Amino acid sequence: MNSAVRTINIDREPSSGDFRSAMRHLAGGVSVITVGRGKEVAGMTVTSVSSLSVDPPTLIVSINRESSSWPLLKRYGFFGVNILTADQLDIAERFAGKDGLKGADRFAGAGWITRASGVPLLVGALAAIDCEVDDIVERHSHAIVIGRVLDVQVSSRTAALAYWQGQYVAIDQNKDAIRLAEVSLPAPRAPREIDKPISKHRP
Ligand SMILES: Cc1cc2nc3c(=O)[nH]c(=O)nc-3n(C[C@H](O)[C@H](O)[C@H](O)COP(=O)(O)O)c2cc1C
């Protein structure tokens, strides 16, 4: 067995705490789900968006059925997926309910447009995906929502916002590609230094 893998539980059912500790290691891209139309709108920060199929284009997201977005998602049958850039951390916090705002108040201070479905889509998101609800599987506290993609808008920006180990992390394609190249390419060799017998360096 790989010695890096630590078994955290052997003789009991995994607790929700065990499960949380495991899931902290799963880095997730941060998106805001938007629902409703007009003044009757709501939204929430999520990391559970995942592609389901490319042909036809469908995706899934897991939504807490206690959240303020859930009733509007069910009523209208449409939702938006707004994939956040690294500089939209404040939007992520607001739509996670951190400053206590609800409904339309969460949308203040950012630009929003509507497309086919009528739900608000974030101007300046890395990508904004307009979806129609295709199916819903309600399980436990959450519901798996399958969305059929109606419209897609993609930005040329590249720095994404991820969530990992309980904190937000910026992923910048340009900066991180340079850092990756630095650690994965062997450093230029200085043979004469390196090849010297170690004993010679010792007093
Ligand atoms: C980084 C992050 C990811 C989250 N991902 C999800 C998710 O995938 N599904 C979910 O139901 N809630 C998720 N939440 C929690 C919701 O954002 C939060 O419960 C919701 O916005 C607040 O509920 P309210 O709209 O009823 O105030 C996440 C929160 C954070 C900070």
PDB file of C-alpha atoms and ligand atoms in Angstrom:
ATOM      1  CA  MET A   1       0.000   0.000   0.000  1.00  0.00           C
ATOM      2  CA  ASN A   2       1.171   3.512  -0.760  1.00  0.00           C
ATOM      3  CA  SER A   3       2.598   4.828   2.502  1.00  0.00           C
ATOM      4  CA  ALA A   4       1.235   8.304   1.665  1.00  0.00           C
ATOM      5  CA  VAL A   5      -2.352   6.983   2.010  1.00  0.00           C
ATOM      6  CA  ARG A   6      -3.545   7.145   5.610  1.00  0.00           C
ATOM      7  CA  THR A   7      -6.560   5.072   6.582  1.00  0.00           C
ATOM      8  CA  ILE A   8      -8.600   7.222   8.928  1.00  0.00           C
ATOM      9  CA  ASN A   9     -11.233   4.686   9.843  1.00  0.00           C
ATOM     10  CA  ILE A  10     -11.177   0.933  10.241  1.00  0.00           C
ATOM     11  CA  ASP A  11     -13.773  -0.351  12.692  1.00  0.00           C
ATOM     12  CA  ARG A  12     -16.729   2.019  12.511  1.00  0.00           C
ATOM     13  CA  GLU A  13     -19.006   3.745  10.019  1.00  0.00           C
ATOM     14  CA  PRO A  14     -17.378   6.888   8.631  1.00  0.00           C
ATOM     15  CA  SER A  15     -18.723   9.965  10.406  1.00  0.00           C
ATOM     16  CA  SER A  16     -19.663  13.171   8.602  1.00  0.00           C
ATOM     17  CA  GLY A  17     -16.459  14.641  10.089  1.00  0.00           C
ATOM     18  CA  ASP A  18     -14.362  11.855   8.480  1.00  0.00           C
ATOM     19  CA  PHE A  19     -16.078  12.515   5.184  1.00  0.00           C
ATOM     20  CA  ARG A  20     -15.513  16.282   5.486  1.00  0.00           C
ATOM     21  CA  SER A  21     -11.806  15.733   6.183  1.00  0.00           C
ATOM     22  CA  ALA A  22     -11.526  13.636   3.042  1.00  0.00           C
ATOM     23  CA  MET A  23     -13.448  16.109   0.873  1.00  0.00           C
ATOM     24  CA  ARG A  24     -11.251  19.021   2.015  1.00  0.00           C
ATOM     25  CA  HIS A  25      -8.568  17.490  -0.221  1.00  0.00           C
ATOM     26  CA  LEU A  26     -10.742  17.754  -3.324  1.00  0.00           C
ATOM     27  CA  ALA A  27     -10.000  21.096  -5.010  1.00  0.00           C
ATOM     28  CA  GLY A  28     -13.098  22.537  -6.662  1.00  0.00           C
ATOM     29  CA  GLY A  29     -13.677  25.357  -9.101  1.00  0.00           C
ATOM     30  CA  VAL A  30     -15.929  28.042  -7.607  1.00  0.00           C
ATOM     31  CA  SER A  31     -19.140  29.030  -9.425  1.00  0.00           C
ATOM     32  CA  VAL A  32     -22.250  31.003  -8.561  1.00  0.00           C
ATOM     33  CA  ILE A  33     -25.592  29.408  -9.412  1.00  0.00           C
ATOM     34  CA  THR A  34     -28.255  31.984 -10.287  1.00  0.00           C
ATOM     35  CA  VAL A  35     -32.018  31.408 -10.403  1.00  0.00           C
ATOM     36  CA  GLY A  36     -35.268  33.323 -10.898  1.00  0.00           C
ATOM     37  CA  ARG A  37     -36.040  36.402 -12.950  1.00  0.00           C
ATOM     38  CA  GLY A  38     -36.749  40.101 -12.555  1.00  0.00           C
ATOM     39  CA  LYS A  39     -36.643  41.097  -8.902  1.00  0.00           C
ATOM     40  CA  GLU A  40     -37.364  37.558  -7.772  1.00  0.00           C
ATOM     41  CA  VAL A  41     -33.805  36.251  -8.023  1.00  0.00           C
ATOM     42  CA  ALA A  42     -31.451  34.289  -5.791  1.00  0.00           C
ATOM     43  CA  GLY A  43     -28.034  32.733  -6.074  1.00  0.00           C
ATOM     44  CA  MET A  44     -25.485  30.660  -4.230  1.00  0.00           C
ATOM     45  CA  THR A  45     -21.798  29.809  -4.333  1.00  0.00           C
ATOM     46  CA  VAL A  46     -21.040  26.191  -5.234  1.00  0.00           C
ATOM     47  CA  THR A  47     -18.121  23.908  -5.977  1.00  0.00           C
ATOM     48  CA  SER A  48     -20.264  20.936  -7.016  1.00  0.00           C
ATOM     49  CA  VAL A  49     -20.666  21.801 -10.708  1.00  0.00           C
ATOM     50  CA  SER A  50     -19.466  19.057 -12.987  1.00  0.00           C
ATOM     51  CA  SER A  51     -19.850  18.240 -16.649  1.00  0.00           C
ATOM     52  CA  LEU A  52     -22.261  15.343 -17.302  1.00  0.00           C
ATOM     53  CA  SER A  53     -22.111  14.937 -21.082  1.00  0.00           C
ATOM     54  CA  VAL A  54     -20.704  16.921 -23.965  1.00  0.00           C
ATOM     55  CA  ASP A  55     -23.160  15.643 -26.578  1.00  0.00           C
ATOM     56  CA  PRO A  56     -25.734  16.801 -25.695  1.00  0.00           C
ATOM     57  CA  PRO A  57     -24.132  19.480 -23.486  1.00  0.00           C
ATOM     58  CA  THR A  58     -25.366  18.804 -19.949  1.00  0.00           C
ATOM     59  CA  LEU A  59     -23.997  19.424 -16.478  1.00  0.00           C
ATOM     60  CA  ILE A  60     -24.851  18.565 -12.887  1.00  0.00           C
ATOM     61  CA  VAL A  61     -24.806  20.565  -9.687  1.00  0.00           C
ATOM     62  CA  SER A  62     -25.646  19.554  -6.154  1.00  0.00           C
ATOM     63  CA  ILE A  63     -27.924  22.037  -4.362  1.00  0.00           C
ATOM     64  CA  ASN A  64     -28.944  22.146  -0.706  1.00  0.00           C
ATOM     65  CA  ARG A  65     -32.747  21.941  -0.527  1.00  0.00           C
ATOM     66  CA  GLU A  66     -32.735  24.350   2.440  1.00  0.00           C
ATOM     67  CA  SER A  67     -31.008  27.069   0.411  1.00  0.00           C
ATOM     68  CA  SER A  68     -32.861  30.195  -0.665  1.00  0.00           C
ATOM     69  CA  SER A  69     -32.141  29.371  -4.335  1.00  0.00           C
ATOM     70  CA  TRP A  70     -33.851  25.993  -4.263  1.00  0.00           C
ATOM     71  CA  PRO A  71     -37.537  27.107  -4.452  1.00  0.00           C
ATOM     72  CA  LEU A  72     -36.842  29.462  -7.385  1.00  0.00           C
ATOM     73  CA  LEU A  73     -34.850  26.812  -9.215  1.00  0.00           C
ATOM     74  CA  LYS A  74     -37.776  24.403  -8.913  1.00  0.00           C
ATOM     75  CA  ARG A  75     -40.420  26.988  -9.769  1.00  0.00           C
ATOM     76  CA  TYR A  76     -38.829  28.385 -12.933  1.00  0.00           C
ATOM     77  CA  GLY A  77     -36.863  25.338 -14.111  1.00  0.00           C
ATOM     78  CA  PHE A  78     -33.842  27.344 -15.236  1.00  0.00           C
ATOM     79  CA  PHE A  79     -30.471  28.248 -13.717  1.00  0.00           C
ATOM     80  CA  GLY A  80     -27.193  29.905 -14.600  1.00  0.00           C
ATOM     81  CA  VAL A  81     -23.683  28.636 -13.821  1.00  0.00           C
ATOM     82  CA  ASN A  82     -21.211  31.498 -13.471  1.00  0.00           C
ATOM     83  CA  ILE A  83     -17.627  30.240 -13.222  1.00  0.00           C
ATOM     84  CA  LEU A  84     -15.704  32.798 -11.152  1.00  0.00           C
ATOM     85  CA  THR A  85     -12.366  34.419 -11.863  1.00  0.00           C
ATOM     86  CA  ALA A  86      -9.713  34.745  -9.153  1.00  0.00           C
ATOM     87  CA  ASP A  87     -10.633  38.412  -8.606  1.00  0.00           C
ATOM     88  CA  GLN A  88     -14.305  37.623  -7.892  1.00  0.00           C
ATOM     89  CA  LEU A  89     -13.664  36.379  -4.362  1.00  0.00           C
ATOM     90  CA  ASP A  90     -16.014  39.015  -2.910  1.00  0.00           C
ATOM     91  CA  ILE A  91     -18.839  37.695  -5.118  1.00  0.00           C
ATOM     92  CA  ALA A  92     -18.114  34.138  -3.938  1.00  0.00           C
ATOM     93  CA  GLU A  93     -18.310  35.279  -0.298  1.00  0.00           C
ATOM     94  CA  ARG A  94     -21.521  37.241  -0.832  1.00  0.00           C
ATOM     95  CA  PHE A  95     -23.293  34.351  -2.590  1.00  0.00           C
ATOM     96  CA  ALA A  96     -22.155  31.999   0.175  1.00  0.00           C
ATOM     97  CA  GLY A  97     -24.203  34.209   2.510  1.00  0.00           C
ATOM     98  CA  LYS A  98     -21.169  35.538   4.424  1.00  0.00           C
ATOM     99  CA  ASP A  99     -22.449  39.136   4.748  1.00  0.00           C
ATOM    100  CA  GLY A 100     -26.039  38.138   5.510  1.00  0.00           C
ATOM    101  CA  LEU A 101     -27.538  39.432   2.247  1.00  0.00           C
ATOM    102  CA  LYS A 102     -30.299  37.446   0.526  1.00  0.00           C
ATOM    103  CA  GLY A 103     -32.162  37.436  -2.781  1.00  0.00           C
ATOM    104  CA  ALA A 104     -31.659  40.391  -5.147  1.00  0.00           C
ATOM    105  CA  ASP A 105     -29.351  42.170  -2.640  1.00  0.00           C
ATOM    106  CA  ARG A 106     -26.603  39.624  -3.363  1.00  0.00           C
ATOM    107  CA  PHE A 107     -26.526  40.830  -6.984  1.00  0.00           C
ATOM    108  CA  ALA A 108     -25.755  44.490  -6.179  1.00  0.00           C
ATOM    109  CA  GLY A 109     -22.391  45.871  -7.256  1.00  0.00           C
ATOM    110  CA  ALA A 110     -21.781  43.488 -10.173  1.00  0.00           C
ATOM    111  CA  GLY A 111     -22.988  43.491 -13.804  1.00  0.00           C
ATOM    112  CA  TRP A 112     -25.639  40.966 -14.881  1.00  0.00           C
ATOM    113  CA  ILE A 113     -27.246  40.134 -18.219  1.00  0.00           C
ATOM    114  CA  THR A 114     -29.953  37.694 -19.258  1.00  0.00           C
ATOM    115  CA  ARG A 115     -29.970  35.300 -22.199  1.00  0.00           C
ATOM    116  CA  ALA A 116     -32.366  32.552 -23.313  1.00  0.00           C
ATOM    117  CA  SER A 117     -33.543  31.395 -19.884  1.00  0.00           C
ATOM    118  CA  GLY A 118     -33.993  34.806 -18.245  1.00  0.00           C
ATOM    119  CA  VAL A 119     -31.780  34.035 -15.210  1.00  0.00           C
ATOM    120  CA  PRO A 120     -29.064  36.612 -14.366  1.00  0.00           C
ATOM    121  CA  LEU A 121     -25.626  35.801 -15.805  1.00  0.00           C
ATOM    122  CA  LEU A 122     -22.518  37.455 -14.391  1.00  0.00           C
ATOM    123  CA  VAL A 123     -20.684  39.870 -16.682  1.00  0.00           C
ATOM    124  CA  GLY A 124     -16.942  39.172 -16.374  1.00  0.00           C
ATOM    125  CA  ALA A 125     -17.281  35.546 -15.243  1.00  0.00           C
ATOM    126  CA  LEU A 126     -14.765  33.103 -16.742  1.00  0.00           C
ATOM    127  CA  ALA A 127     -17.756  31.409 -18.331  1.00  0.00           C
ATOM    128  CA  ALA A 128     -21.510  31.897 -17.937  1.00  0.00           C
ATOM    129  CA  ILE A 129     -23.680  28.910 -18.817  1.00  0.00           C
ATOM    130  CA  ASP A 130     -27.431  29.252 -19.221  1.00  0.00           C
ATOM    131  CA  CYS A 131     -29.277  26.015 -18.364  1.00  0.00           C
ATOM    132  CA  GLU A 132     -32.734  24.492 -18.395  1.00  0.00           C
ATOM    133  CA  VAL A 133     -33.465  21.908 -15.714  1.00  0.00           C
ATOM    134  CA  ASP A 134     -33.529  18.489 -17.363  1.00  0.00           C
ATOM    135  CA  ASP A 135     -33.950  16.345 -14.265  1.00  0.00           C
ATOM    136  CA  ILE A 136     -33.719  16.514 -10.472  1.00  0.00           C
ATOM    137  CA  VAL A 137     -32.742  13.712  -8.092  1.00  0.00           C
ATOM    138  CA  GLU A 138     -33.602  14.641  -4.485  1.00  0.00           C
ATOM    139  CA  ARG A 139     -31.470  12.793  -1.938  1.00  0.00           C
ATOM    140  CA  HIS A 140     -30.896  13.532   1.743  1.00  0.00           C
ATOM    141  CA  SER A 141     -30.238  17.256   2.306  1.00  0.00           C
ATOM    142  CA  HIS A 142     -29.404  17.954  -1.335  1.00  0.00           C
ATOM    143  CA  ALA A 143     -30.681  17.576  -4.877  1.00  0.00           C
ATOM    144  CA  ILE A 144     -28.642  16.660  -7.929  1.00  0.00           C
ATOM    145  CA  VAL A 145     -29.819  19.002 -10.659  1.00  0.00           C
ATOM    146  CA  ILE A 146     -29.137  18.048 -14.275  1.00  0.00           C
ATOM    147  CA  GLY A 147     -29.027  21.063 -16.567  1.00  0.00           C
ATOM    148  CA  ARG A 148     -29.354  21.138 -20.354  1.00  0.00           C
ATOM    149  CA  VAL A 149     -27.100  23.874 -21.685  1.00  0.00           C
ATOM    150  CA  LEU A 150     -28.999  26.544 -23.623  1.00  0.00           C
ATOM    151  CA  ASP A 151     -26.285  29.117 -24.108  1.00  0.00           C
ATOM    152  CA  VAL A 152     -22.599  29.581 -23.250  1.00  0.00           C
ATOM    153  CA  GLN A 153     -20.484  32.699 -22.910  1.00  0.00           C
ATOM    154  CA  VAL A 154     -16.752  32.319 -22.442  1.00  0.00           C
ATOM    155  CA  SER A 155     -14.305  35.037 -21.426  1.00  0.00           C
ATOM    156  CA  SER A 156     -10.679  35.244 -22.510  1.00  0.00           C
ATOM    157  CA  ARG A 157      -9.568  35.676 -18.873  1.00  0.00           C
ATOM    158  CA  THR A 158      -7.683  32.761 -17.373  1.00  0.00           C
ATOM    159  CA  ALA A 159      -7.217  33.193 -13.619  1.00  0.00           C
ATOM    160  CA  ALA A 160      -9.736  30.910 -11.926  1.00  0.00           C
ATOM    161  CA  LEU A 161     -11.025  30.774  -8.350  1.00  0.00           C
ATOM    162  CA  ALA A 162     -10.795  27.393  -6.621  1.00  0.00           C
ATOM    163  CA  TYR A 163     -11.625  26.208  -3.109  1.00  0.00           C
ATOM    164  CA  TRP A 164      -9.308  23.750  -1.380  1.00  0.00           C
ATOM    165  CA  GLN A 165      -8.529  22.855   2.234  1.00  0.00           C
ATOM    166  CA  GLY A 166     -11.175  25.289   3.478  1.00  0.00           C
ATOM    167  CA  GLN A 167      -9.816  28.310   1.645  1.00  0.00           C
ATOM    168  CA  TYR A 168     -10.023  30.119  -1.653  1.00  0.00           C
ATOM    169  CA  VAL A 169      -7.086  29.652  -4.012  1.00  0.00           C
ATOM    170  CA  ALA A 170      -6.305  31.621  -7.173  1.00  0.00           C
ATOM    171  CA  ILE A 171      -5.223  29.571 -10.157  1.00  0.00           C
ATOM    172  CA  ASP A 172      -3.488  31.729 -12.721  1.00  0.00           C
ATOM    173  CA  GLN A 173      -2.685  29.905 -15.933  1.00  0.00           C
ATOM    174  CA  ASN A 174       0.213  32.184 -16.837  1.00  0.00           C
ATOM    175  CA  LYS A 175       1.854  32.517 -13.413  1.00  0.00           C
ATOM    176  CA  ASP A 176       1.287  28.874 -12.430  1.00  0.00           C
ATOM    177  CA  ALA A 177       2.531  27.545 -15.789  1.00  0.00           C
ATOM    178  CA  ILE A 178       5.808  29.395 -15.189  1.00  0.00           C
ATOM    179  CA  ARG A 179       6.036  28.017 -11.618  1.00  0.00           C
ATOM    180  CA  LEU A 180       5.273  24.477 -12.837  1.00  0.00           C
ATOM    181  CA  ALA A 181       7.953  24.753 -15.508  1.00  0.00           C
ATOM    182  CA  GLU A 182      10.420  25.834 -12.809  1.00  0.00           C
ATOM    183  CA  VAL A 183       9.787  22.785 -10.616  1.00  0.00           C
ATOM    184  CA  SER A 184       9.374  20.188 -13.368  1.00  0.00           C
ATOM    185  CA  LEU A 185      12.356  21.091 -15.572  1.00  0.00           C
ATOM    186  CA  PRO A 186      15.764  20.038 -14.258  1.00  0.00           C
ATOM    187  CA  ALA A 187      17.863  23.029 -13.224  1.00  0.00           C
ATOM    188  CA  PRO A 188      20.755  23.738 -15.601  1.00  0.00           C
ATOM    189  CA  ARG A 189      23.670  21.467 -14.570  1.00  0.00           C
ATOM    190  CA  ALA A 190      26.876  22.868 -13.188  1.00  0.00           C
ATOM    191  CA  PRO A 191      28.935  19.682 -13.562  1.00  0.00           C
ATOM    192  CA  ARG A 192      32.155  20.865 -12.085  1.00  0.00           C
ATOM    193  CA  GLU A 193      30.487  21.955  -8.814  1.00  0.00           C
ATOM    194  CA  ILE A 194      28.112  18.973  -8.494  1.00  0.00           C
ATOM    195  CA  ASP A 195      30.616  16.310  -9.516  1.00  0.00           C
ATOM    196  CA  LYS A 196      33.118  17.308  -6.883  1.00  0.00           C
ATOM    197  CA  PRO A 197      33.392  14.596  -4.228  1.00  0.00           C
ATOM    198  CA  ILE A 198      31.367  15.570  -1.179  1.00  0.00           C
ATOM    199  CA  SER A 199      34.328  14.925   1.129  1.00  0.00           C
ATOM    200  CA  LYS A 200      36.199  17.786  -0.484  1.00  0.00           C
ATOM    201  CA  HIS A 201      33.567  20.250   0.818  1.00  0.00           C
ATOM    202  CA  ARG A 202      33.933  19.009   4.327  1.00  0.00           C
ATOM    203  CA  PRO A 203      36.454  20.541   6.664  1.00  0.00           C
TER     204      PRO A 203
HETATM  205  C1  LIG B   1     -16.693  27.374  -1.528  1.00  0.00           C
HETATM  206  C2  LIG B   1     -18.128  27.005  -1.256  1.00  0.00           C
HETATM  207  C3  LIG B   1     -18.734  25.995  -1.996  1.00  0.00           C
HETATM  208  C4  LIG B   1     -20.055  25.642  -1.770  1.00  0.00           C
HETATM  209  N1  LIG B   1     -20.621  24.652  -2.530  1.00  0.00           N
HETATM  210  C5  LIG B   1     -21.919  24.325  -2.353  1.00  0.00           C
HETATM  211  C6  LIG B   1     -22.532  23.351  -3.176  1.00  0.00           C
HETATM  212  O1  LIG B   1     -21.929  22.777  -4.076  1.00  0.00           O
HETATM  213  N2  LIG B   1     -23.854  23.079  -2.968  1.00  0.00           N
HETATM  214  C7  LIG B   1     -24.557  23.699  -1.968  1.00  0.00           C
HETATM  215  O2  LIG B   1     -25.744  23.391  -1.809  1.00  0.00           O
HETATM  216  N3  LIG B   1     -24.005  24.645  -1.177  1.00  0.00           N
HETATM  217  C8  LIG B   1     -22.695  24.987  -1.359  1.00  0.00           C
HETATM  218  N4  LIG B   1     -22.128  25.956  -0.579  1.00  0.00           N
HETATM  219  C9  LIG B   1     -22.936  26.635   0.438  1.00  0.00           C
HETATM  220  C10 LIG B   1     -23.810  27.716  -0.182  1.00  0.00           C
HETATM  221  O3  LIG B   1     -23.078  28.678  -0.917  1.00  0.00           O
HETATM  222  C11 LIG B   1     -24.552  28.476   0.951  1.00  0.00           C
HETATM  223  O4  LIG B   1     -25.129  27.539   1.802  1.00  0.00           O
HETATM  224  C12 LIG B   1     -25.654  29.318   0.411  1.00  0.00           C
HETATM  225  O5  LIG B   1     -25.260  30.296  -0.474  1.00  0.00           O
HETATM  226  C13 LIG B   1     -26.297  30.049   1.544  1.00  0.00           C
HETATM  227  O6  LIG B   1     -27.602  29.656   1.555  1.00  0.00           O
HETATM  228  P1  LIG B   1     -28.770  30.738   1.435  1.00  0.00           P
HETATM  229  O7  LIG B   1     -28.792  31.117  -0.034  1.00  0.00           O
HETATM  230  O8  LIG B   1     -29.980  29.996   1.867  1.00  0.00           O
HETATM  231  O9  LIG B   1     -28.376  31.891   2.300  1.00  0.00           O
HETATM  232  C14 LIG B   1     -20.803  26.313  -0.786  1.00  0.00           C
HETATM  233  C15 LIG B   1     -20.192  27.346  -0.039  1.00  0.00           C
HETATM  234  C16 LIG B   1     -18.876  27.683  -0.283  1.00  0.00           C
HETATM  235  C17 LIG B   1     -18.245  28.803   0.514  1.00  0.00           C
END
